Every structure is written in structure tokens, then in C-alpha cells.
Amino acid sequence: MKLTKIIASALAGTLLMSVLCCGCSDTKETRKPTDDDKPVVEELPEDEILIMCAYRNEAWGHQSHITFVMSDGNVYSSSEEFEGRNSDWSHSLSDEDRALLLQKYTEPTGHIDEDKLLKIYQQIMQIDVDADFVYEDEYACDAGTHYTKVNVDGEWIQISESGDQTGSLKDRHARKADILLDGAFKDAGLKDAAHIYSCTETFIKTFECPGADLKNPRRIITNMDELKQFEKDTGINLEGMEEFEYFGNPDYDQFGWICIGVEIVQYDDYLSLEDVSADAFIVSENYTGFAYINDPVIDISDHVVDQKCYCHVVQIPAYNPSDYDAFLN
């Protein structure tokens, strides 16, 4: 009798282990053994971009939006919707450059509390960077692409995507980070995003213009008469450039939705054109104007340095001319 009970007990134990093993095999792609998990971080890093959430669609003109979550909890965003004409893709802004400009010239659009951000970051640092990114079968044409990327030890890992395709990283920590991030954004008090117009979105260029008329250095050009006056004052022939061929066209006048922002500036003669070329034109609540990733190095000594005139030129949306009042004033 005892032997029968022992055999029955052993069989029950074997059956239980079999069930447990089957359960483990079903979730092994998303759940790692505790012993293999990375150490849980206890504090946030300094001066880092932790998260990027972005949307981009080129199907109906240019539409883009990007949000950066910094390690101090500040949230910065830029948003552009514009049917302009890009002239130099080789100088497009990187995501890191865009974040730098936002921090340098604009105020945060929101803030995530430290305790909430730390919980998100702890999940981020547990992500398996080698996990598979799996897409669903359905595809939506011209819906654009929205994605979320996180910074794992300096490597940007995409954890989710939607729009044309929908997919996610097959990792439980990535899914938890995504859920926590959605909740944090709802409580972050997000305000309107800034607009950054660079070579990624439009035409922007800096020209030499020796002897330019400095009486009216900043202008928003909205018609052909103003454009011709600008060319007379600076000697810059924008009409002769391919990117301006439809301005003033009787059938397809780009002045209907695009205006031209210009600013005449002076810099020390020893600086090159590349040194003084603007990287972007920013429109935000606290700053509107041309912007530099790296400011031109200006001589601060007492001796006189010869100056040279330059002119920044950018094509920007004409939908709301009042957006540029701060630039003109």
C-alpha cells in the first residue's frame, strides 16, 4: 500500500512539472528568468535624451512631430506641417540636433515627475535589446509612421510603431515602459509644440551680401514687389534659383501658402560662410528667428575687426503671418 502511494505521488509530481514547463515554454520569448535580469537602476542619468516619440508622413506634404523626454523630466516637442521645397538633404537635422535646438531656444512643453520617469527608466534598462520586433499583418497606406524609441545604454531601441504598419518589440519590459509613458504624458501638462524649419523640411540658406542695406534687416516677404525690393537691397537673386521658380507664377503662385523670412546680419570678417550659416528657423512662444546649433565664435578682444554682411533666407508657412510678429519686432 505504501509503495502504491509513493508511485501515485511521484506521478502527480511529474504531471505538475510537465504543466509548469508547458507554461514556461509559452512565455519564454517575453519573460526571462529572474537570475538573468539586469540590475535595477536606482537613479536617473544626467543630461541625456531618454525617450523619443515621433510621427512623420510625406504622403500629403510634409507632416512631422517629435517629442523628446530628457533625463531631468523636461519634455520638448517640435511639430511641422508644410508643403515646402527642400534644397539640401545632406544637411538635414539629426534628432539629436533638433533636441539641442529645442533646449537652446525654447521652453519645455511639459514635465514628467522624477518618480514616474524613474519607473519608466527602470523598465527601459531591463529591455532585451536583441528581442524581435514583430509587425501585425494589416497595412494602412499613407497613414504615416509613429514610433517610440528608448535609449538603452546609448543604443536607440524602437519599442513600438503604428500608422502604415503596427508592431512592437516582443519584450515585457518594453510593453510596460510604453504603457507607463502613455500615462506620464497624460499628466505632463503638455503645451503646444515649437516649429523648427530646417533643411529637413524646407529651403534655408545663408548668402554673402556685401554692401547690403541694413535699415530693414528682418523681413517677411509675402509678394513679388517685396521680393524684388529685397533683391535690390541685398544683390541676392532669389528669382533665379530653382527653389523660387513658382513664386509670382500666375497659375501656381507659391506666395499663396509660403512666405520668405530673411535676416541681414554682420559677423567678423575672419569667419567663413559655413561658420555663420543658420541651421534652422524656429517659431515658438519664447523665441522666433534663425538658430544655430553652434554659435559663430565672435572676437571679444578690444581691437577692431572688419565685418562682413550675410543674409539668412528661409521658406516658411504663410498660413498665420502673425506667427512671425516676434521675429519682426
PDB file of N, CA and C in Angstrom, residues 226-280:
ATOM      1  N   GLU A 226       7.736  92.876 -52.820  1.00  0.00           N
ATOM      2  CA  GLU A 226       8.652  92.818 -51.675  1.00  0.00           C
ATOM      3  C   GLU A 226       9.894  91.997 -52.002  1.00  0.00           C
ATOM      4  N   LEU A 227       9.724  90.952 -52.800  1.00  0.00           N
ATOM      5  CA  LEU A 227      10.866  90.134 -53.189  1.00  0.00           C
ATOM      6  C   LEU A 227      11.840  90.921 -54.065  1.00  0.00           C
ATOM      7  N   LYS A 228      11.307  91.683 -55.019  1.00  0.00           N
ATOM      8  CA  LYS A 228      12.164  92.478 -55.907  1.00  0.00           C
ATOM      9  C   LYS A 228      12.902  93.567 -55.113  1.00  0.00           C
ATOM     10  N   GLN A 229      12.232  94.154 -54.109  1.00  0.00           N
ATOM     11  CA  GLN A 229      12.886  95.162 -53.284  1.00  0.00           C
ATOM     12  C   GLN A 229      14.016  94.543 -52.467  1.00  0.00           C
ATOM     13  N   PHE A 230      13.763  93.332 -51.952  1.00  0.00           N
ATOM     14  CA  PHE A 230      14.807  92.624 -51.202  1.00  0.00           C
ATOM     15  C   PHE A 230      16.018  92.353 -52.087  1.00  0.00           C
ATOM     16  N   GLU A 231      15.788  91.898 -53.301  1.00  0.00           N
ATOM     17  CA  GLU A 231      16.893  91.609 -54.221  1.00  0.00           C
ATOM     18  C   GLU A 231      17.670  92.879 -54.548  1.00  0.00           C
ATOM     19  N   LYS A 232      16.973  94.012 -54.655  1.00  0.00           N
ATOM     20  CA  LYS A 232      17.639  95.291 -54.920  1.00  0.00           C
ATOM     21  C   LYS A 232      18.496  95.705 -53.728  1.00  0.00           C
ATOM     22  N   ASP A 233      18.003  95.481 -52.508  1.00  0.00           N
ATOM     23  CA  ASP A 233      18.712  95.903 -51.298  1.00  0.00           C
ATOM     24  C   ASP A 233      19.906  95.020 -50.969  1.00  0.00           C
ATOM     25  N   THR A 234      19.889  93.763 -51.397  1.00  0.00           N
ATOM     26  CA  THR A 234      20.941  92.824 -50.998  1.00  0.00           C
ATOM     27  C   THR A 234      21.805  92.322 -52.152  1.00  0.00           C
ATOM     28  N   GLY A 235      21.301  92.425 -53.381  1.00  0.00           N
ATOM     29  CA  GLY A 235      22.024  91.866 -54.520  1.00  0.00           C
ATOM     30  C   GLY A 235      21.877  90.365 -54.648  1.00  0.00           C
ATOM     31  N   ILE A 236      20.989  89.765 -53.856  1.00  0.00           N
ATOM     32  CA  ILE A 236      20.759  88.317 -53.906  1.00  0.00           C
ATOM     33  C   ILE A 236      19.596  88.038 -54.851  1.00  0.00           C
ATOM     34  N   ASN A 237      19.838  87.263 -55.898  1.00  0.00           N
ATOM     35  CA  ASN A 237      18.823  86.985 -56.906  1.00  0.00           C
ATOM     36  C   ASN A 237      18.119  85.670 -56.587  1.00  0.00           C
ATOM     37  N   LEU A 238      17.102  85.735 -55.736  1.00  0.00           N
ATOM     38  CA  LEU A 238      16.351  84.529 -55.398  1.00  0.00           C
ATOM     39  C   LEU A 238      15.495  84.055 -56.569  1.00  0.00           C
ATOM     40  N   GLU A 239      14.995  84.988 -57.367  1.00  0.00           N
ATOM     41  CA  GLU A 239      14.138  84.622 -58.504  1.00  0.00           C
ATOM     42  C   GLU A 239      14.851  83.699 -59.482  1.00  0.00           C
ATOM     43  N   GLY A 240      16.168  83.807 -59.556  1.00  0.00           N
ATOM     44  CA  GLY A 240      16.923  82.992 -60.499  1.00  0.00           C
ATOM     45  C   GLY A 240      17.214  81.591 -60.005  1.00  0.00           C
ATOM     46  N   MET A 241      16.802  81.276 -58.759  1.00  0.00           N
ATOM     47  CA  MET A 241      17.060  79.950 -58.195  1.00  0.00           C
ATOM     48  C   MET A 241      15.882  79.013 -58.442  1.00  0.00           C
ATOM     49  N   GLU A 242      16.195  77.744 -58.659  1.00  0.00           N
ATOM     50  CA  GLU A 242      15.176  76.744 -58.947  1.00  0.00           C
ATOM     51  C   GLU A 242      14.133  76.652 -57.838  1.00  0.00           C
ATOM     52  N   GLU A 243      14.567  76.812 -56.588  1.00  0.00           N
ATOM     53  CA  GLU A 243      13.660  76.656 -55.456  1.00  0.00           C
ATOM     54  C   GLU A 243      12.630  77.794 -55.358  1.00  0.00           C
ATOM     55  N   PHE A 244      12.800  78.854 -56.152  1.00  0.00           N
ATOM     56  CA  PHE A 244      11.893  80.002 -56.094  1.00  0.00           C
ATOM     57  C   PHE A 244      11.160  80.223 -57.421  1.00  0.00           C
ATOM     58  N   GLU A 245      11.202  79.226 -58.300  1.00  0.00           N
ATOM     59  CA  GLU A 245      10.676  79.428 -59.651  1.00  0.00           C
ATOM     60  C   GLU A 245       9.173  79.660 -59.703  1.00  0.00           C
ATOM     61  N   TYR A 246       8.416  79.203 -58.710  1.00  0.00           N
ATOM     62  CA  TYR A 246       6.961  79.349 -58.752  1.00  0.00           C
ATOM     63  C   TYR A 246       6.439  80.533 -57.937  1.00  0.00           C
ATOM     64  N   PHE A 247       7.340  81.289 -57.320  1.00  0.00           N
ATOM     65  CA  PHE A 247       6.882  82.486 -56.623  1.00  0.00           C
ATOM     66  C   PHE A 247       6.511  83.542 -57.662  1.00  0.00           C
ATOM     67  N   GLY A 248       5.283  84.037 -57.580  1.00  0.00           N
ATOM     68  CA  GLY A 248       4.799  85.006 -58.562  1.00  0.00           C
ATOM     69  C   GLY A 248       4.229  84.378 -59.812  1.00  0.00           C
ATOM     70  N   ASN A 249       4.244  83.052 -59.905  1.00  0.00           N
ATOM     71  CA  ASN A 249       3.672  82.376 -61.073  1.00  0.00           C
ATOM     72  C   ASN A 249       2.162  82.620 -61.111  1.00  0.00           C
ATOM     73  N   PRO A 250       1.622  83.095 -62.258  1.00  0.00           N
ATOM     74  CA  PRO A 250       0.183  83.431 -62.308  1.00  0.00           C
ATOM     75  C   PRO A 250      -0.732  82.235 -62.105  1.00  0.00           C
ATOM     76  N   ASP A 251      -0.275  81.027 -62.428  1.00  0.00           N
ATOM     77  CA  ASP A 251      -1.111  79.835 -62.299  1.00  0.00           C
ATOM     78  C   ASP A 251      -0.861  79.048 -61.012  1.00  0.00           C
ATOM     79  N   TYR A 252       0.333  79.232 -60.427  1.00  0.00           N
ATOM     80  CA  TYR A 252       0.718  78.403 -59.277  1.00  0.00           C
ATOM     81  C   TYR A 252       1.638  79.230 -58.377  1.00  0.00           C
ATOM     82  N   ASP A 253       1.107  80.317 -57.841  1.00  0.00           N
ATOM     83  CA  ASP A 253       1.917  81.247 -57.057  1.00  0.00           C
ATOM     84  C   ASP A 253       2.127  80.708 -55.649  1.00  0.00           C
ATOM     85  N   GLN A 254       3.373  80.358 -55.355  1.00  0.00           N
ATOM     86  CA  GLN A 254       3.667  79.791 -54.042  1.00  0.00           C
ATOM     87  C   GLN A 254       3.495  80.794 -52.908  1.00  0.00           C
ATOM     88  N   PHE A 255       3.410  82.073 -53.226  1.00  0.00           N
ATOM     89  CA  PHE A 255       3.116  83.040 -52.179  1.00  0.00           C
ATOM     90  C   PHE A 255       1.733  82.805 -51.568  1.00  0.00           C
ATOM     91  N   GLY A 256       0.927  81.969 -52.208  1.00  0.00           N
ATOM     92  CA  GLY A 256      -0.385  81.652 -51.649  1.00  0.00           C
ATOM     93  C   GLY A 256      -0.293  80.893 -50.340  1.00  0.00           C
ATOM     94  N   TRP A 257       0.774  80.136 -50.117  1.00  0.00           N
ATOM     95  CA  TRP A 257       0.919  79.366 -48.877  1.00  0.00           C
ATOM     96  C   TRP A 257       2.328  79.392 -48.292  1.00  0.00           C
ATOM     97  N   ILE A 258       3.248  80.084 -48.971  1.00  0.00           N
ATOM     98  CA  ILE A 258       4.612  80.182 -48.467  1.00  0.00           C
ATOM     99  C   ILE A 258       5.034  81.650 -48.437  1.00  0.00           C
ATOM    100  N   CYS A 259       5.704  82.051 -47.374  1.00  0.00           N
ATOM    101  CA  CYS A 259       6.350  83.360 -47.334  1.00  0.00           C
ATOM    102  C   CYS A 259       7.852  83.149 -47.139  1.00  0.00           C
ATOM    103  N   ILE A 260       8.610  84.201 -47.260  1.00  0.00           N
ATOM    104  CA  ILE A 260      10.068  84.111 -47.202  1.00  0.00           C
ATOM    105  C   ILE A 260      10.569  84.958 -46.036  1.00  0.00           C
ATOM    106  N   GLY A 261      11.215  84.318 -45.089  1.00  0.00           N
ATOM    107  CA  GLY A 261      11.815  85.039 -43.973  1.00  0.00           C
ATOM    108  C   GLY A 261      13.266  85.336 -44.268  1.00  0.00           C
ATOM    109  N   VAL A 262      13.687  86.583 -44.030  1.00  0.00           N
ATOM    110  CA  VAL A 262      15.083  86.965 -44.290  1.00  0.00           C
ATOM    111  C   VAL A 262      15.610  87.780 -43.110  1.00  0.00           C
ATOM    112  N   GLU A 263      16.900  87.672 -42.884  1.00  0.00           N
ATOM    113  CA  GLU A 263      17.567  88.499 -41.873  1.00  0.00           C
ATOM    114  C   GLU A 263      18.986  88.798 -42.331  1.00  0.00           C
ATOM    115  N   ILE A 264      19.322  90.089 -42.375  1.00  0.00           N
ATOM    116  CA  ILE A 264      20.675  90.522 -42.717  1.00  0.00           C
ATOM    117  C   ILE A 264      21.465  90.666 -41.424  1.00  0.00           C
ATOM    118  N   VAL A 265      22.622  90.040 -41.365  1.00  0.00           N
ATOM    119  CA  VAL A 265      23.447  90.046 -40.153  1.00  0.00           C
ATOM    120  C   VAL A 265      24.886  90.410 -40.513  1.00  0.00           C
ATOM    121  N   GLN A 266      25.636  90.836 -39.521  1.00  0.00           N
ATOM    122  CA  GLN A 266      27.058  91.135 -39.694  1.00  0.00           C
ATOM    123  C   GLN A 266      27.875  90.269 -38.760  1.00  0.00           C
ATOM    124  N   TYR A 267      28.975  89.736 -39.279  1.00  0.00           N
ATOM    125  CA  TYR A 267      29.884  88.933 -38.474  1.00  0.00           C
ATOM    126  C   TYR A 267      31.323  89.302 -38.802  1.00  0.00           C
ATOM    127  N   ASP A 268      32.214  88.928 -37.893  1.00  0.00           N
ATOM    128  CA  ASP A 268      33.640  89.209 -38.089  1.00  0.00           C
ATOM    129  C   ASP A 268      34.125  88.617 -39.400  1.00  0.00           C
ATOM    130  N   ASP A 269      34.988  89.365 -40.068  1.00  0.00           N
ATOM    131  CA  ASP A 269      35.445  89.015 -41.421  1.00  0.00           C
ATOM    132  C   ASP A 269      36.165  87.677 -41.465  1.00  0.00           C
ATOM    133  N   TYR A 270      36.803  87.279 -40.355  1.00  0.00           N
ATOM    134  CA  TYR A 270      37.597  86.041 -40.366  1.00  0.00           C
ATOM    135  C   TYR A 270      36.725  84.778 -40.350  1.00  0.00           C
ATOM    136  N   LEU A 271      35.435  84.923 -40.053  1.00  0.00           N
ATOM    137  CA  LEU A 271      34.540  83.762 -40.056  1.00  0.00           C
ATOM    138  C   LEU A 271      34.168  83.381 -41.484  1.00  0.00           C
ATOM    139  N   SER A 272      34.018  82.083 -41.728  1.00  0.00           N
ATOM    140  CA  SER A 272      33.646  81.607 -43.059  1.00  0.00           C
ATOM    141  C   SER A 272      32.129  81.608 -43.215  1.00  0.00           C
ATOM    142  N   LEU A 273      31.673  81.429 -44.449  1.00  0.00           N
ATOM    143  CA  LEU A 273      30.234  81.346 -44.704  1.00  0.00           C
ATOM    144  C   LEU A 273      29.630  80.177 -43.944  1.00  0.00           C
ATOM    145  N   GLU A 274      30.333  79.070 -43.891  1.00  0.00           N
ATOM    146  CA  GLU A 274      29.841  77.903 -43.156  1.00  0.00           C
ATOM    147  C   GLU A 274      29.703  78.207 -41.674  1.00  0.00           C
ATOM    148  N   ASP A 275      30.635  79.000 -41.133  1.00  0.00           N
ATOM    149  CA  ASP A 275      30.587  79.341 -39.707  1.00  0.00           C
ATOM    150  C   ASP A 275      29.326  80.111 -39.337  1.00  0.00           C
ATOM    151  N   VAL A 276      28.841  80.948 -40.250  1.00  0.00           N
ATOM    152  CA  VAL A 276      27.734  81.848 -39.918  1.00  0.00           C
ATOM    153  C   VAL A 276      26.399  81.383 -40.505  1.00  0.00           C
ATOM    154  N   SER A 277      26.385  80.241 -41.189  1.00  0.00           N
ATOM    155  CA  SER A 277      25.147  79.770 -41.807  1.00  0.00           C
ATOM    156  C   SER A 277      24.165  79.255 -40.752  1.00  0.00           C
ATOM    157  N   ALA A 278      22.923  79.737 -40.822  1.00  0.00           N
ATOM    158  CA  ALA A 278      21.893  79.317 -39.866  1.00  0.00           C
ATOM    159  C   ALA A 278      21.481  77.874 -40.136  1.00  0.00           C
ATOM    160  N   ASP A 279      21.177  77.148 -39.071  1.00  0.00           N
ATOM    161  CA  ASP A 279      20.770  75.743 -39.191  1.00  0.00           C
ATOM    162  C   ASP A 279      19.256  75.577 -39.245  1.00  0.00           C
ATOM    163  N   ALA A 280      18.513  76.556 -38.749  1.00  0.00           N
ATOM    164  CA  ALA A 280      17.060  76.409 -38.693  1.00  0.00           C
ATOM    165  C   ALA A 280      16.407  77.759 -38.449  1.00  0.00           C
TER     166      ALA A 280
END
